[in-house]
GROMACS .gro file of C-alpha atoms in nm:
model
  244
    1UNK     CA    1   0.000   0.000   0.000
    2UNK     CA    2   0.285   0.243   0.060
    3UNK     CA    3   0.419   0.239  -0.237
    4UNK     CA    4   0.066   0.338  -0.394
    5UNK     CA    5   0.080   0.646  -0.169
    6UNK     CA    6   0.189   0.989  -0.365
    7UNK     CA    7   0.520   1.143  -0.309
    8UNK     CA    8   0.345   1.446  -0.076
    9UNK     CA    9   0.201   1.223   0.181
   10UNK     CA   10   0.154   1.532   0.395
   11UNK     CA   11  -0.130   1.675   0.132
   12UNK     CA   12  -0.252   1.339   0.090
   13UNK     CA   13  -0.356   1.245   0.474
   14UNK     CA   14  -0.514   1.625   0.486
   15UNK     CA   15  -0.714   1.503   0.200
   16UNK     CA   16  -0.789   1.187   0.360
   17UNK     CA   17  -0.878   1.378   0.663
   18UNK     CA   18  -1.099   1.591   0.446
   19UNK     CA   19  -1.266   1.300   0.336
   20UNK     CA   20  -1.289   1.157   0.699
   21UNK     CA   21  -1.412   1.486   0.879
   22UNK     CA   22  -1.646   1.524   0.562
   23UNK     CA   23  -1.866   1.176   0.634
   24UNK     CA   24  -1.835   1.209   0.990
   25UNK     CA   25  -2.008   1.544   0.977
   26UNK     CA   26  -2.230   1.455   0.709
   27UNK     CA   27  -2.367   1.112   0.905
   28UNK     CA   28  -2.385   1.398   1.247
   29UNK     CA   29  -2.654   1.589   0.972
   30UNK     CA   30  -2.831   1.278   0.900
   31UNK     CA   31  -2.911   1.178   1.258
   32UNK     CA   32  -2.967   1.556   1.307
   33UNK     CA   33  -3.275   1.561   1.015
   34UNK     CA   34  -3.404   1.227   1.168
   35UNK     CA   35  -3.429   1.357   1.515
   36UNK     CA   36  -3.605   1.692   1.371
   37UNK     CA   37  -3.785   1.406   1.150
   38UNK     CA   38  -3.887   1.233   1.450
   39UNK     CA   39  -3.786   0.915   1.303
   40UNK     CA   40  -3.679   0.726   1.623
   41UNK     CA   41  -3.741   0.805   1.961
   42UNK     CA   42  -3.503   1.073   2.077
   43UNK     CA   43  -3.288   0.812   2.328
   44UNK     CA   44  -3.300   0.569   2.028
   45UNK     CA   45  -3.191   0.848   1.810
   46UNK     CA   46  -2.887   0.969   2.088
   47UNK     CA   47  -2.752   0.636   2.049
   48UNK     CA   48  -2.784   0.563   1.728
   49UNK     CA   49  -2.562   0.861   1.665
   50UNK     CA   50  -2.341   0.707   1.989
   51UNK     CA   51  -2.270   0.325   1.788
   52UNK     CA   52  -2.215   0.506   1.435
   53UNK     CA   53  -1.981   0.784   1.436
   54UNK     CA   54  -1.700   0.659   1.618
   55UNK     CA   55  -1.739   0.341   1.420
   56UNK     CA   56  -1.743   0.467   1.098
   57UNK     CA   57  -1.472   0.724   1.128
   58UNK     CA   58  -1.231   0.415   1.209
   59UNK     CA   59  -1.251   0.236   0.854
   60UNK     CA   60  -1.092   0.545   0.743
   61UNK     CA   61  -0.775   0.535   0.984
   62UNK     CA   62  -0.625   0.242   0.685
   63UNK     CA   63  -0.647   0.518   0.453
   64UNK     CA   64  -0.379   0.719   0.581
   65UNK     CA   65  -0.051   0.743   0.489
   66UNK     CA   66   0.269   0.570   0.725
   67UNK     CA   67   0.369   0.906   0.767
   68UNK     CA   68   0.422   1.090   1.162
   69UNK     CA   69   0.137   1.331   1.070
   70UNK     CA   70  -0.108   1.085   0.987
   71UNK     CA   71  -0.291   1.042   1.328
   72UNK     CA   72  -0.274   1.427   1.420
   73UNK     CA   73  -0.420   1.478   1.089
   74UNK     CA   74  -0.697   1.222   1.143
   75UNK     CA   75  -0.764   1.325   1.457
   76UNK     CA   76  -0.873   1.675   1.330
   77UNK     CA   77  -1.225   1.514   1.270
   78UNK     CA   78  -1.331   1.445   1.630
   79UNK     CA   79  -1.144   1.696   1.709
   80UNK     CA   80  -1.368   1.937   1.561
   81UNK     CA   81  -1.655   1.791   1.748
   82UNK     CA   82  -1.481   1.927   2.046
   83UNK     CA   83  -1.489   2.242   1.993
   84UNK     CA   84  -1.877   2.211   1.855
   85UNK     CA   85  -1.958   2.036   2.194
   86UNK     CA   86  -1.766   2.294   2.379
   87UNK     CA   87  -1.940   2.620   2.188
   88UNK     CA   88  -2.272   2.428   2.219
   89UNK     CA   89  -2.265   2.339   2.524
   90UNK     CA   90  -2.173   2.704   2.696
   91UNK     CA   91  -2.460   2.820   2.443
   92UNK     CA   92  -2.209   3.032   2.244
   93UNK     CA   93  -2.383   2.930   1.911
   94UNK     CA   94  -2.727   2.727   1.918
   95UNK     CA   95  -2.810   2.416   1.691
   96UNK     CA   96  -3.170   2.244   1.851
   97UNK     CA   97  -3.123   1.944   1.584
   98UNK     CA   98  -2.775   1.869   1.691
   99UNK     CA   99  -2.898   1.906   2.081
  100UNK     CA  100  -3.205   1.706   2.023
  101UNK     CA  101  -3.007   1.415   1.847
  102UNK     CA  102  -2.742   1.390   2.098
  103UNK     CA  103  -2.843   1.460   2.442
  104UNK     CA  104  -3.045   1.276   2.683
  105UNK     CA  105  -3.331   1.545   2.774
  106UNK     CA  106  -3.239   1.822   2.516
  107UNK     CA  107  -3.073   2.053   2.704
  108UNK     CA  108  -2.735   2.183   2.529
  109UNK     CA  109  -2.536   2.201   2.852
  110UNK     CA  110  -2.515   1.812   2.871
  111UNK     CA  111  -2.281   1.845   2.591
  112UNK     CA  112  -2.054   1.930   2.801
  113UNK     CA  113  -2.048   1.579   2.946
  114UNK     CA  114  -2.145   1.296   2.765
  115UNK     CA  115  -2.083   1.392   2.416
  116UNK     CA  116  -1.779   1.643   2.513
  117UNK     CA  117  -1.613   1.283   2.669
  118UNK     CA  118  -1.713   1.106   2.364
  119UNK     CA  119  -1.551   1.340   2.136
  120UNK     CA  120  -1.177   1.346   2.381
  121UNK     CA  121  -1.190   1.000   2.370
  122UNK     CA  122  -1.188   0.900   1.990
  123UNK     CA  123  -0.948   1.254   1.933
  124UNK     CA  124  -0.714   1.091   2.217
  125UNK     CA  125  -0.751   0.713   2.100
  126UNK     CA  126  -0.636   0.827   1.726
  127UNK     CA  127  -0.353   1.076   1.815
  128UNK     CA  128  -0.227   0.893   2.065
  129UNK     CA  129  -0.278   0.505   2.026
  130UNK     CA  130  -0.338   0.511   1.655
  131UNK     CA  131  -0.467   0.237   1.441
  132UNK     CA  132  -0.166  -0.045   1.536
  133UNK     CA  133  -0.310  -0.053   1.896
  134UNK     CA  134  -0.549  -0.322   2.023
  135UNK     CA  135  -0.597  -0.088   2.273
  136UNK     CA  136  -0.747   0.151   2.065
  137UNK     CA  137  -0.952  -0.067   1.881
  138UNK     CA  138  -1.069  -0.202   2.249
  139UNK     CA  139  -1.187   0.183   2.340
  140UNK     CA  140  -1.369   0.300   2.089
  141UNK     CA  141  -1.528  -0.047   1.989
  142UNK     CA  142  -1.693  -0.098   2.392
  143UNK     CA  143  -1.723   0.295   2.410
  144UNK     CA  144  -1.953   0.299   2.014
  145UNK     CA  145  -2.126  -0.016   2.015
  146UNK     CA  146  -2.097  -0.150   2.403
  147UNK     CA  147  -2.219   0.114   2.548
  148UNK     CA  148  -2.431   0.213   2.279
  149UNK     CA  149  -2.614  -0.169   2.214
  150UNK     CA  150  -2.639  -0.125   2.637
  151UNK     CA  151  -2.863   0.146   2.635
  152UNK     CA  152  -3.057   0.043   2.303
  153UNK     CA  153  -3.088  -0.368   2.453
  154UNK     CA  154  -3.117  -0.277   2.806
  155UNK     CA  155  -3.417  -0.022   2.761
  156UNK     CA  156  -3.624  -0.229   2.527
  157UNK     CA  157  -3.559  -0.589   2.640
  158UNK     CA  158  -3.429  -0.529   3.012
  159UNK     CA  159  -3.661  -0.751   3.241
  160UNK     CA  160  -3.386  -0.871   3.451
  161UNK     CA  161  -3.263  -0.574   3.665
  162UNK     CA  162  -2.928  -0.564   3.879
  163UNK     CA  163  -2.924  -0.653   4.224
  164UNK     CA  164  -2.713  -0.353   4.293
  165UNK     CA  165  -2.817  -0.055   4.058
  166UNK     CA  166  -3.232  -0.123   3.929
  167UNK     CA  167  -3.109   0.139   3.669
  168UNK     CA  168  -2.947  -0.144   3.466
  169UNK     CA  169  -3.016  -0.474   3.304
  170UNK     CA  170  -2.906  -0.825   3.286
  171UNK     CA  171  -2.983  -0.785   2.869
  172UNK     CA  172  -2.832  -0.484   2.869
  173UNK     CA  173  -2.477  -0.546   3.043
  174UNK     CA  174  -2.470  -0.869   2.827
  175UNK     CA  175  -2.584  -0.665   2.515
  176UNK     CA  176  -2.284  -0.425   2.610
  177UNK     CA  177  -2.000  -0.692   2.685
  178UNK     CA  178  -2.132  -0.821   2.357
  179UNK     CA  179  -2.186  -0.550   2.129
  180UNK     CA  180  -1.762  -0.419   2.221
  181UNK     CA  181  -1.639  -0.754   2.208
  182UNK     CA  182  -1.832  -0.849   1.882
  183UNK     CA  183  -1.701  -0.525   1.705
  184UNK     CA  184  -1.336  -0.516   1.858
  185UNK     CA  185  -1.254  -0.885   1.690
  186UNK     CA  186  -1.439  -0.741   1.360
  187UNK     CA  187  -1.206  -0.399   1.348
  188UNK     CA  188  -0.905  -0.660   1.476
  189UNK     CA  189  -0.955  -0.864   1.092
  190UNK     CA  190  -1.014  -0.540   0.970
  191UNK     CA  191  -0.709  -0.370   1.023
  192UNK     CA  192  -0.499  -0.688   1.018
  193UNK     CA  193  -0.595  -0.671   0.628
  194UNK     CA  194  -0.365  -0.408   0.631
  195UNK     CA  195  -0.125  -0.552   0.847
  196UNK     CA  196  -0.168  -0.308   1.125
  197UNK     CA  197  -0.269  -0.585   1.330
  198UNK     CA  198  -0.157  -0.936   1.406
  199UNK     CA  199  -0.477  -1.122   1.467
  200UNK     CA  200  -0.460  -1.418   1.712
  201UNK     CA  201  -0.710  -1.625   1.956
  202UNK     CA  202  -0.508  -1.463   2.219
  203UNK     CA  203  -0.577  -1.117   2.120
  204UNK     CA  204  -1.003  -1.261   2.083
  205UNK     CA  205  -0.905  -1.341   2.434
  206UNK     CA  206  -0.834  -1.020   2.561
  207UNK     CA  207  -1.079  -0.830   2.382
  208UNK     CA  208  -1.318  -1.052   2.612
  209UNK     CA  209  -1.198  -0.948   2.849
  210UNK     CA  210  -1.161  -0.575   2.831
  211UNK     CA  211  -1.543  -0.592   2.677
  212UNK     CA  212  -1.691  -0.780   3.016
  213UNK     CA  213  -1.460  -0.516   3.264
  214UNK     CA  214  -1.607  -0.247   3.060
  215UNK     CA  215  -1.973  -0.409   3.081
  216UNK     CA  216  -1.916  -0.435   3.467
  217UNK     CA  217  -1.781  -0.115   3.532
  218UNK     CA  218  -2.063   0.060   3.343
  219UNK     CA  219  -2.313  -0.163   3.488
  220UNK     CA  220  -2.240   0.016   3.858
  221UNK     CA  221  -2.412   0.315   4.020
  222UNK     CA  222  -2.080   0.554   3.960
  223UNK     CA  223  -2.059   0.523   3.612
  224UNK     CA  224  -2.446   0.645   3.599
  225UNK     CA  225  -2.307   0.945   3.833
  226UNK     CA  226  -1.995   1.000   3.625
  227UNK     CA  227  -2.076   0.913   3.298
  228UNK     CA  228  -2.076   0.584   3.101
  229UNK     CA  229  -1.886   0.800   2.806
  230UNK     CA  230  -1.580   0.857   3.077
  231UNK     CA  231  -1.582   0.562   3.308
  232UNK     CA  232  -1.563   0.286   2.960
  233UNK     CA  233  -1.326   0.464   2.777
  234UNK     CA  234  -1.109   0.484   3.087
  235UNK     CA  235  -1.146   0.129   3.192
  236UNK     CA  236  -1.093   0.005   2.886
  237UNK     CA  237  -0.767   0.177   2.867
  238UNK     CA  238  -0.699   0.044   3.204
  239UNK     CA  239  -0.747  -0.313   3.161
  240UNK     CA  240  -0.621  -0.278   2.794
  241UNK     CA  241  -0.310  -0.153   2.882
  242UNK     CA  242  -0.249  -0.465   3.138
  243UNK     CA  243  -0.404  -0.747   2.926
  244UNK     CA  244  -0.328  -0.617   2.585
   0.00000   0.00000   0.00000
C-alpha cells in the first residue's frame, strides 16, 4: 500500500482527513434531520448517533498514509466535534437538531459531558494510540457499540434488573460486553488486512476481556453518576493496557 501512496504524503492524509471529517459530519446531519424528522425516539436516536460515528470514522484510519502526521491529521475530525460540543454546550452558538439528536433530555449544557467525553476520547484514541493498537480498537469499539447496544438492549428488552443498581439490566450489560467484544474482533480482521494488526485467539481473548470489565464497570451506580462515556473509555484503557 505504501508504495501506492503519492510522493506528498503530507497533502494526501489532509485530503484523507478531508474526506474523513467530511462523512463524519455529514452522518452527524443525518441523525440531526431524523431527530427533527422524528424518526426514532429521541434516546433511540442519541444512540444511534453514539454506535455510528465513532465506528465509521475508524474504517478510514487504513487510509492514511505511514507518515508521523497521519494520526494528528486524522484526529482533526473528532477533534472538531470538540470544539462544537464545547461552543454548544456554553450556548455560544445554538443548533436544537444537533442538541435534540445527541443529548439525553435536550438541554445543550449536557454536551458538556457525555458527548464532550465522547468526542476526547476517539481525538485521544487516534492521536495517541493510533490504528496499530489493540488498545485503541478495544476503546472505541466498547465505548460505540458497548455502550451504545447497552442502552438500546437494556431499555427495550431489560426484564432482569441488577441486584445492585435497578437502573441497569441483565440484557443490557450482556448486550454491552457483547456488542464491544463483537465489534473489537471485527475492526481486529479489519485492520490486520492491512497488516496493522496481528490477529490471534489470544488477542479474541483479551478483547473478552476488556469488553466484560467495561460491561461491569458501566453496569455500577458511579458510572451512571460520572458518565458511562468517561468511566468505559477509561477502563478500557486500564485493563487494555495490562491485558493487551
Amino acid at each position: 500500500m505504501a508504495s501506492m501512496l503519492p510522493e506528498n504524503q503530507f497533502f494526501y492524509d489532509v485530503c484523507v482527513a478531508a474526506l474523513a471529517s467530511g462523512v463524519a459530519l455529514s452522518l452527524l446531519r443525518f441523525w440531526e434531520e431524523m431527530a427533527n424528522a422524528r424518526v426514532f425516539e429521541q434516546k433511540l436516536n442519541r444512540k444511534l448517533v453514539h454506535v455510528s460515528v465513532g465506528l465509521v470514522f475508524m474504517l478510514f484510519w487504513p487510509l492514511f498514509s505511514p507518515g508521523h502526521q497521519a494520526p494528528v491529521l486524522a484526529a482533526l475530525a473528532p477533534g472538531i466535534n470538540i470544539f462544537r460540543m464545547l461552543l454548544l454546550g456554553l450556548g455560544i452558538i445554538r443548533s436544537d437538531a444537533m442538541v435534540k439528536s445527541i443529548s439525553r433530555h435536550g438541554d445543550y449544557r449536557e454536551l458538556l459531558k457525555g458527548p464532550l467525553y465522547y468526542a476526547c476520547t476517539i481525538t485521544m484514541a487516534t492521536m495517541f494510540l493510533w490504528r496499530t493498537s489493540p488498545i485503541a480498537i478495544a476503546t472505541i469499539c466498547n465505548l460505540c457499540a458497548g455502550d451504545g447496544f447497552a442502552d438500546i438492549i437494556g431499555r427495550r428488552f431489560g426484564r432482569q434488573k441488577l441486584p445492585y443498581n435497578h437502573n441497569k439490566s441483565f440484557e443490557g450489560s450482556i448486550a454491552m460486553a457483547s456488542a464491544g467484544f463483537i465489534a473489537s474482533v471485527g475492526y481486529m480482521y479489519y485492520f490486520s488486512m492491512f497488516g496493522f494488526i496481528e490477529r490471534s485467539w489470544g488477542l479474541v481473548l483479551s478483547f473478552l476481556i476488556v469488553s466484560v470489565a467495561s460491561a461491569i464497570v458501566e453496569s455500577l451506580p458511579i458510572s451512571t453518576e460520572l458518565d458511562d462515556n468517561l468511566t468505559v473509555p477509561l477502563t478500557s484503557l486500564f485493563v487494555g493496557s495490562i491485558v493487551l
